XYZ file of C-alpha atoms in Angstrom:
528
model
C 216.129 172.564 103.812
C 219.096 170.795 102.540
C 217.801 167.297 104.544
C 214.252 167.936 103.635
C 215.562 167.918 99.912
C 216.703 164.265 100.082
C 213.840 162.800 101.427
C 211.500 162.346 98.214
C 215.202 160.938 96.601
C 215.673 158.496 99.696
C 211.626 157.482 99.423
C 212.004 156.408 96.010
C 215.343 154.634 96.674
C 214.038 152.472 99.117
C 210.757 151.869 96.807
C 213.067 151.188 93.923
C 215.184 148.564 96.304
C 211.917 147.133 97.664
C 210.633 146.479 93.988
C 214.221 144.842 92.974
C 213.581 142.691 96.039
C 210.483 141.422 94.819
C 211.145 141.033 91.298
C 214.347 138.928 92.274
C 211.940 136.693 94.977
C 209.708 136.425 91.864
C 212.004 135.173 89.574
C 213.740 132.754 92.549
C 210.612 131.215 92.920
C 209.664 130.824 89.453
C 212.801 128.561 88.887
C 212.646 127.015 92.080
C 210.043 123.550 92.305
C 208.145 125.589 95.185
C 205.982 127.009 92.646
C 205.217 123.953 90.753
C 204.384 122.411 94.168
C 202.107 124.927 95.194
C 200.051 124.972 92.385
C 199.903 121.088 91.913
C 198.767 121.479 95.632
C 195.994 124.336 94.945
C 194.855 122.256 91.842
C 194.173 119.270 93.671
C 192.336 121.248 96.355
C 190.224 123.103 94.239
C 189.184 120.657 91.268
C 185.584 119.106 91.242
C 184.449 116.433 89.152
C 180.683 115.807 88.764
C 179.655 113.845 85.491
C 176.293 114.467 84.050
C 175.723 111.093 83.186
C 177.795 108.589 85.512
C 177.441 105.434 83.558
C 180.946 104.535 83.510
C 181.263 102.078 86.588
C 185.077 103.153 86.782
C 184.550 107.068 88.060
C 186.243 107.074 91.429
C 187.656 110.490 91.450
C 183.943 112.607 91.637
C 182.813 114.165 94.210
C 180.704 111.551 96.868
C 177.719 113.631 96.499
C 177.775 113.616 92.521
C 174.517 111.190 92.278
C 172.619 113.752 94.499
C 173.262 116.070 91.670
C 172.210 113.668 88.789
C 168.995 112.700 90.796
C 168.188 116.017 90.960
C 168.801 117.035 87.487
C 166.741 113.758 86.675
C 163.827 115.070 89.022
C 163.987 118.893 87.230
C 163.967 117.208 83.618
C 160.763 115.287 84.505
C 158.596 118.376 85.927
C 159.797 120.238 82.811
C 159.018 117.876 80.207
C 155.519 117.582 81.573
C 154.882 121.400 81.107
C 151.650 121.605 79.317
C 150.847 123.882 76.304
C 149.575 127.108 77.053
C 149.597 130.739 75.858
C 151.838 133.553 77.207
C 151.314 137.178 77.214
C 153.392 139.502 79.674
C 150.333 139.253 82.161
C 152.534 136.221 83.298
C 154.753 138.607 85.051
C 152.532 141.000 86.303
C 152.640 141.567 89.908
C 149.405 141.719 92.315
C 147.875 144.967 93.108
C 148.340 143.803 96.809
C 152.110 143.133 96.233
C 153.120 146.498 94.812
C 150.896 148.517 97.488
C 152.895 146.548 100.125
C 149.511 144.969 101.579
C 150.254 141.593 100.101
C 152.808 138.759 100.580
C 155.155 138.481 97.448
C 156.159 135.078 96.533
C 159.328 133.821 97.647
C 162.561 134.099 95.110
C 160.032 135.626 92.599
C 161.015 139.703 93.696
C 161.192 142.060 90.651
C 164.410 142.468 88.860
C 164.623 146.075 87.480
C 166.200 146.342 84.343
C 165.213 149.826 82.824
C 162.054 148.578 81.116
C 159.474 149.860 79.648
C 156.514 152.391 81.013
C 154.760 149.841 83.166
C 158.378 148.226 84.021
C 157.561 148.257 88.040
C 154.256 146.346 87.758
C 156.616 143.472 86.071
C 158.993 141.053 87.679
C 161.239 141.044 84.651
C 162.025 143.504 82.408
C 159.702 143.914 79.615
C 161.056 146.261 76.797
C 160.098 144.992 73.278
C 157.493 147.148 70.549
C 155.058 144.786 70.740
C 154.961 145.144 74.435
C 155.036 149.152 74.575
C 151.930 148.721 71.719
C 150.111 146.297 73.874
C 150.116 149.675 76.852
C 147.135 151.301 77.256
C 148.055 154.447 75.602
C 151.071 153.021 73.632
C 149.831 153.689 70.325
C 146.806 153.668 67.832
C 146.405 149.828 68.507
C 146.923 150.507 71.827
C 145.106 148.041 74.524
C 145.161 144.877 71.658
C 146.959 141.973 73.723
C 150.163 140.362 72.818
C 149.902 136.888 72.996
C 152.174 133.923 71.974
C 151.523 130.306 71.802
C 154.036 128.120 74.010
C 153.699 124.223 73.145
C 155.155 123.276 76.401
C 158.151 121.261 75.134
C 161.426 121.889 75.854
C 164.921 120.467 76.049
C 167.138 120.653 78.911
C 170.694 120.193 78.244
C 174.228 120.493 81.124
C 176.250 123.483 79.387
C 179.306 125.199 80.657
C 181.380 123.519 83.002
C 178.714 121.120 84.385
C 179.313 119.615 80.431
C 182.743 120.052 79.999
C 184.958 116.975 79.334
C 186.519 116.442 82.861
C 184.416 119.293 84.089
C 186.311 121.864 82.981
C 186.290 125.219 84.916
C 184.602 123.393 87.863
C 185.393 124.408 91.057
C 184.129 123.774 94.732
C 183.178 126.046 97.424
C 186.881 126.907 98.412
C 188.258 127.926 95.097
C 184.413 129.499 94.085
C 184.797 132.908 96.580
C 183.076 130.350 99.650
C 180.304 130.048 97.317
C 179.038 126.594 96.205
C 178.811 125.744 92.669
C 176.799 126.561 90.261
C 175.598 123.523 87.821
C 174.095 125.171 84.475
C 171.325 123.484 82.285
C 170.246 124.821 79.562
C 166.347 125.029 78.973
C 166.102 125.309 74.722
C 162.798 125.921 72.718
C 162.235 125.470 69.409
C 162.986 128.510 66.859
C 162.485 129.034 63.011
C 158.985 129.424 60.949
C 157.206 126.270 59.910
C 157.297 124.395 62.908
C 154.096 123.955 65.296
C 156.712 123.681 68.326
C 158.547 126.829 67.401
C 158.470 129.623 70.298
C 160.537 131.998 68.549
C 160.586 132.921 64.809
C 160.483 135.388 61.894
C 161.552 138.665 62.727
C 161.426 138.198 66.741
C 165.089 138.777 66.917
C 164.672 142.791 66.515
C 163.550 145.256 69.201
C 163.972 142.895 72.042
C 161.096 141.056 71.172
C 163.050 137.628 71.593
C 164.546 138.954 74.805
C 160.608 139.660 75.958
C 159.658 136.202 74.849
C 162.165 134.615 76.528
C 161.710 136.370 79.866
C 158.254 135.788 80.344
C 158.354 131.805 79.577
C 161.138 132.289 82.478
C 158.538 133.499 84.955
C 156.167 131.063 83.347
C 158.655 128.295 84.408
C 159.504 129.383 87.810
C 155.555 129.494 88.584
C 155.417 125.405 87.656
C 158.354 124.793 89.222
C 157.115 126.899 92.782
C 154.222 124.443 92.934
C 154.016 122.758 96.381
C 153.423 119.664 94.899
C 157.177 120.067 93.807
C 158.263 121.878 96.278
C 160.234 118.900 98.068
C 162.153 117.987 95.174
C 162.914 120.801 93.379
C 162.948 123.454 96.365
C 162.871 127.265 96.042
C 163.068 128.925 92.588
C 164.777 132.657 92.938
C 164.775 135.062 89.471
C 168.093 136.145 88.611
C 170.733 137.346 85.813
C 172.590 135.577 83.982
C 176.239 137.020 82.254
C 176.057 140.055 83.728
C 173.137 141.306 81.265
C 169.841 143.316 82.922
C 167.833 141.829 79.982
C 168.283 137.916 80.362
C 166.613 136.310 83.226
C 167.456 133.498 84.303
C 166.420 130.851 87.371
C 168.613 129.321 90.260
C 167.407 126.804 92.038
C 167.954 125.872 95.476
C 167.684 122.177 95.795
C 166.134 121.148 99.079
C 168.003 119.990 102.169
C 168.750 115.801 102.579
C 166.609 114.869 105.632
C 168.692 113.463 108.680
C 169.062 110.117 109.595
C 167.392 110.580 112.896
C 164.290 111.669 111.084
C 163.833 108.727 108.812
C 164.680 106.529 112.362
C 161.807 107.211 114.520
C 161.277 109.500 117.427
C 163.257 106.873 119.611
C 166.149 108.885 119.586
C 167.180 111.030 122.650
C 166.950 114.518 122.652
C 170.329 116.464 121.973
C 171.688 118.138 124.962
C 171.810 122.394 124.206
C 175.842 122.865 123.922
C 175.882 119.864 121.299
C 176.943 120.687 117.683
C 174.168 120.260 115.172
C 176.387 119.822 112.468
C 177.830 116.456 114.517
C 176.278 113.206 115.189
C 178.887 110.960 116.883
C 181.592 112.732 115.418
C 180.397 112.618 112.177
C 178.343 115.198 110.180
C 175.069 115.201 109.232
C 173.854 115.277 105.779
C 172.101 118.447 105.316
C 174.563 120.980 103.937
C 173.760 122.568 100.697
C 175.958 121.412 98.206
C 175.022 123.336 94.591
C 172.977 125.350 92.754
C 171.359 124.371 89.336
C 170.775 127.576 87.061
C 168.509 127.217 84.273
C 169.320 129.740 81.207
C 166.904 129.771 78.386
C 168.267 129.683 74.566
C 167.269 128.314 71.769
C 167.845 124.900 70.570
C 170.241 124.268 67.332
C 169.463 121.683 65.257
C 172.551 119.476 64.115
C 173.506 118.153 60.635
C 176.500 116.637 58.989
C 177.620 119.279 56.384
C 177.369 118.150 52.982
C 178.308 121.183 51.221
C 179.872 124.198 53.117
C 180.783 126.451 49.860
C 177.905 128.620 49.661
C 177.321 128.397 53.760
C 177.182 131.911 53.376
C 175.473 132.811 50.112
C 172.686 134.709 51.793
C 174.525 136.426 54.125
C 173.740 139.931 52.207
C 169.980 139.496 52.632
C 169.488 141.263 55.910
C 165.950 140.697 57.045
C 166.100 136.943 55.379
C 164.352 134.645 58.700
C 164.872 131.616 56.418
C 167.074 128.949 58.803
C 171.197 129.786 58.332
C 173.648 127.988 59.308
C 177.433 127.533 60.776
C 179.337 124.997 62.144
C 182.586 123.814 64.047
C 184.702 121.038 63.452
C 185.585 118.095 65.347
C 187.451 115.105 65.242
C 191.059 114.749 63.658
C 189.458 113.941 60.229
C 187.719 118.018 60.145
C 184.217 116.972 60.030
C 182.095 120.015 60.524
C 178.765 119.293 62.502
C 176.479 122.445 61.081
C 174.328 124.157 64.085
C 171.316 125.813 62.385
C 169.819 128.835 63.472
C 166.477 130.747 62.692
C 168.292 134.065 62.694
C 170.617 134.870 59.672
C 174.366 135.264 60.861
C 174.647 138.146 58.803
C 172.426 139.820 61.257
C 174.743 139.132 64.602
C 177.411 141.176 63.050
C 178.803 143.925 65.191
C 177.577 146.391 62.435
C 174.142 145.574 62.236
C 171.226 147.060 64.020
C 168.803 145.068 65.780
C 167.262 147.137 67.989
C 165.446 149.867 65.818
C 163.083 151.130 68.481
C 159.219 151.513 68.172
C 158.583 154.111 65.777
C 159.767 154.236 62.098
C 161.762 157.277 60.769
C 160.404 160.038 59.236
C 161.441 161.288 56.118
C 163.258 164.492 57.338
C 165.111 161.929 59.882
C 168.128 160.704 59.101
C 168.559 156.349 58.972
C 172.245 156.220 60.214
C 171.010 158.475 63.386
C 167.452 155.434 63.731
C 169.672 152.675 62.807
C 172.717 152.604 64.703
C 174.547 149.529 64.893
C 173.785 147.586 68.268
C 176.996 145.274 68.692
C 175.966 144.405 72.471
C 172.415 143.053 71.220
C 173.761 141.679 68.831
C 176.048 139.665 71.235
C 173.026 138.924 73.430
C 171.409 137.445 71.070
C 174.674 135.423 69.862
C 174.654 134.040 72.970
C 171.248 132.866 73.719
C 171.676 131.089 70.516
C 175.272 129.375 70.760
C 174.755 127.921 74.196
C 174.928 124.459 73.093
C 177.416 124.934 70.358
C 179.956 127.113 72.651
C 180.070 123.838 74.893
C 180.547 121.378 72.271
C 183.435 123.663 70.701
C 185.119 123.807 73.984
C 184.895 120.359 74.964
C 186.129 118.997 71.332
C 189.236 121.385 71.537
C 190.013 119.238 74.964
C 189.271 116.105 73.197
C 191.055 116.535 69.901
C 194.297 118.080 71.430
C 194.763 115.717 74.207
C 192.899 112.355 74.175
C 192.413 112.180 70.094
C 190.127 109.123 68.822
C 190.799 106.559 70.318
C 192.461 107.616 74.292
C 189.868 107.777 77.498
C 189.363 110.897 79.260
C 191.403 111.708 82.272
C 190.271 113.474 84.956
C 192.186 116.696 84.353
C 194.569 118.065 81.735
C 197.066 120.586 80.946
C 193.623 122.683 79.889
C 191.600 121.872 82.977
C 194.752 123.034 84.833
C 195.634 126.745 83.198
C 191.294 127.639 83.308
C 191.065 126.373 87.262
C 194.379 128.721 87.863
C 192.980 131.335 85.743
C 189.396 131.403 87.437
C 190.715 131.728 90.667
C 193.175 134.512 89.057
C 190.008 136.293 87.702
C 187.944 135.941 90.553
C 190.116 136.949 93.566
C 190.468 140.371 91.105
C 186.449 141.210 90.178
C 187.257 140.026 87.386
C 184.750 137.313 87.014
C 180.912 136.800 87.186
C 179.940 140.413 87.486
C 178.959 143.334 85.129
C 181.228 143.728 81.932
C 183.481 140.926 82.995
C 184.476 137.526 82.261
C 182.724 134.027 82.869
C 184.278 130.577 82.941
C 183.251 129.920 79.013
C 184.423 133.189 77.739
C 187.662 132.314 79.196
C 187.733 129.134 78.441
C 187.133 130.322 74.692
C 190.291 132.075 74.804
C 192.160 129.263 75.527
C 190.728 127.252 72.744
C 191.853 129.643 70.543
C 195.348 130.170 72.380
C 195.454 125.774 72.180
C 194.292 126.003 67.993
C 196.493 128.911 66.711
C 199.331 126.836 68.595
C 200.321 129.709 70.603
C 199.941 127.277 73.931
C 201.254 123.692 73.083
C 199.569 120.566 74.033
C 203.262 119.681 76.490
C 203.263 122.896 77.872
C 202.319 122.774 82.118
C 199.887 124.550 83.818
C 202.546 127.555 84.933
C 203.353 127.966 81.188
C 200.012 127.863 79.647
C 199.489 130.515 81.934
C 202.166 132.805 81.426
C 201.160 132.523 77.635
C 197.216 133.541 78.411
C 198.519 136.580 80.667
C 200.927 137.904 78.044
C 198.403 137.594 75.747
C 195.650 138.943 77.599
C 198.108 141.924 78.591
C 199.632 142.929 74.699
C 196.888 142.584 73.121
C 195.582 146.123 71.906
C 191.671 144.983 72.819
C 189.975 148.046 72.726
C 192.461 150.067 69.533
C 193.890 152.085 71.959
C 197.441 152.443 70.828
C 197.024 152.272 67.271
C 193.779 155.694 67.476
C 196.555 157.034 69.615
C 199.164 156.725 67.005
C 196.568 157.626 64.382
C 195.299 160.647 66.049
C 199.007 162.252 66.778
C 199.965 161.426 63.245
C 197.305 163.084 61.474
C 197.431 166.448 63.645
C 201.384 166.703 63.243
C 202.696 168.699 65.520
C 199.702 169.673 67.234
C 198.547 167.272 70.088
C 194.947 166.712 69.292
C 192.319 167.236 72.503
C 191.631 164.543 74.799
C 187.719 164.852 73.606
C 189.013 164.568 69.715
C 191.420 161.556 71.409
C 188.631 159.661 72.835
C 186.470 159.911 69.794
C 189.293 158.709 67.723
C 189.571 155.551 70.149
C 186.044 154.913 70.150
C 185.602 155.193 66.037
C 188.840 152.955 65.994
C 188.059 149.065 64.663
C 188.401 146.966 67.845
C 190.709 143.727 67.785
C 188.593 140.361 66.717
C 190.265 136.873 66.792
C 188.454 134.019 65.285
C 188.876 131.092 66.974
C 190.336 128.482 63.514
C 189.053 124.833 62.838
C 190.978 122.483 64.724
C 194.442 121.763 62.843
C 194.291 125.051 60.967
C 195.667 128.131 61.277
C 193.995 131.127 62.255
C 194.318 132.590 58.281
């Protein structure tokens, strides 16, 4: 009994000498130049370059197969900018009688995505939740049966965003550092929004009850259905419906571009038939040119118009008029001398506050019901609609951070940077954890966000490495009290002295507690 005694103490001896081992590996190799070897090694192996426009005669370090990607983005932008005008209603998305009974052939890539719609949710390929929607069901209310319709004036701008756009391609990967998946190039299809305007898709009060969501969905489906034609079949290839940040409500569309015919194809059928053991992939020792390289997604925003501020003092002077559609405004600087360029939007900023309440459902209150219990605030619409709407500005914020810290005015762009470096190592970080691309998780421009506010509050320096800027993002990604854990902790003890307080009370007091916010500062400022 005596030796059984000393086991648990010997157990967590050795555990305690195997941690000290590690720890003191840890710190050897931190201080040693293996570490800086192996990531400069790992950074070269994983960085991809692939410039939208590839003008400048002097790119030599992008990927051989870049002008595939720009004759292919050239080929998408010409089949969408001869969309004609039409009018959408969610018939669009319907599926065939024949489909849903299982008698019928669905179309390829164009399967439904369930999102916890409305009632008729599995006869639609997207999900379809809005109050004009549930009103246009048979049965849905006293107008029940009346169509929704919505006039689409078949123009639209496509734009790179996200890495794809990035100065030096920031946050690009290829296949090796991407989880063995190729890349994913994303271009941003933007419509017209505000009231006034013959083009606009989107307007007035569209941004409550999902309606915008709805909107936007169905010119997705309307999209993929051009772009599935067989006339374009060989150049643009198949169109598949998917999500895009992890949300069930935004749909978005990856395309598949088609394969690159072989050689012997284009040479005639002179050629000799390939013996059975040979390796398709080979053709004298080299291989053939029919591997897929990328993906092109297509997410659908809204397009903001830019302006040179003239007078940002009373930017905000309507922010208390809540249901105001009239076009607001906001901006970010760039350049050294703090010019702001002003993005306007059709939806007041006042209403993407965490606080505010979007999404009110389909029936009003009732006098004996209560308007706090109707009109809950709805932070995560609110951010879904934030980001349908900053998709071009988000890019141009993260790409002027890289050019005003390290290139200024006047310096060309180098391939990579100090910043290129510390998002490629934290990527890979991120994804080798779950930690990117999935549900409630991170994506390459939310992290990259954090380090342009790490790089303007001056918490990272612009001659700090890649191994220290990284080190700073993990200690600040790791204190940080994100959620107000510790201080409704703290709180909650206080207040019920002596008494610990249940966990129920405990977890209501974390929830109720403000969350942390950082505001990412103009450049050269601090973050007050």
């Amino acid at each position: 009994a005596a030796s059984q005694a000393h086991i648990p103490t010997d157990k967590a001896t050795s555990k305690a000498a195997a941690d000290s081992t590690n720890n003191s590996n840890t710190d050897a190799l931190a201080r040693s130049n293996l570490l800086r070897l192996e990531t400069t090694e790992l950074i070269k192996e994983a960085t991809l370059h692939l410039h939208p426009n590839g003008n400048d005669s002097s790119i030599h370090y992008e990927a051989k197969w870049a002008p595939t990607v720009r004759g292919y983005v050239s080929n998408l932008s010409n089949v969408l900018s001869a969309l004609e005008e039409c009018t959408l209603s969610p018939e669009v998305c319907l599926i065939s009688s024949s489909a849903i009974g299982g008698g019928g052939v669905k179309e390829k890539g164009m399967e439904q995505l369930n999102g916890g719609g409305g009632v008729e949710s599995t006869k639609y390929r997207v999900p379809l939740q809005s109050d004009k929607f549930l009103k246009s069901l048979s049965g849905g209310s006293a107008a029940a049966g009346t169509p929704w319709t919505f006039p689409f004036s078949g123009r639209v701008k496509v734009l790179p965003i996200g890495s794809y756009a990035h100065i030096g391609n920031a946050g690009l990967t290829n296949r090796h550092a991407n989880g063995n998946v190729v890349p994913t190039l994303d271009l941003a299809v933007l419509v017209k929004g505000g009231d006034g305007d013959d083009d606009a898709f989107v307007g007035g009060k569209d941004y409550l009850n999902h309606r915008f969501t709805d909107k936007q969905n169905i010119l997705a489906v309307h999209i993929a259905k051009q772009l599935s034609h067989k006339k374009h079949r060989s150049k643009i290839g198949s169109v598949h419906l998917t999500r895009v940040f992890g949300d069930s409500r935004k749909v978005a569309l990856l395309l598949t571009p088609p394969t690159i015919e072989n050689d012997d194809k284009k040479m005639g059928t002179n050629k000799k038939k390939r013996k059975k053991g040979d390796n398709d992939d080979n053709n004298g020792g080299k291989k053939m040119k029919n591997k897929l390289r990328f993906h092109v997604r297509l997410i659908f925003g809204v397009e903001q118009e830019q302006q040179q501020n003239e007078d940002n003092s009373n930017r905000h002077q309507n922010d208390d008029d809540d249901d105001d559609s009239s076009m607001d405004t906001e901006g970010s600087y760039n350049g050294s001398n703090n010019d702001m360029q002003v993005f306007q939007s059709w939806i007041p900023i006042s209403r993407l506050f965490p606080n505010r309440s979007n999404n009110r459902g389909a029936g009003k209150p009732s006098s004996a019901e209560s308007t706090d219990v109707n009109h809950r605030p709805t932070p995560h619409y609110n951010n879904a609609l934030s980001e349908s709407l900053h998709l071009q500005s988000t890019t141009n914020l993260i790409s002027d951070t890289i050019s005003n810290t390290f290139f200024g005015s006047n310096a060309v762009a180098t391939p990579t940077t100090a910043f290129h470096e510390t998002l490629l190592l934290i990527k890979i970080w991120a994804l080798q954890r779950g930690l990117l691309r999935g549900h409630d998780s991170f994506t390459t421009s939310t992290i990259a966000l954090i380090l342009v506010y790490l790089y303007r509050t001056k918490t990272i320096g612009k001659r700090m490495g890649s191994v220290q800027a990284f080190t700073t993002f993990m200690k600040f990604w790791s204190e940080a009290d994100w959620l107000g854990e510790d201080a409704a902790t703290t709180s909650a003890t206080a207040s019920s002295g002596s008494a610990p307080l249940s966990s129920a009370a405990q977890l209501l007091a974390r929830k109720m507690k403000r969350k942390a916010a950082f505001v990412i500062p103009a450049d050269g400022k601090n973050e007050s």
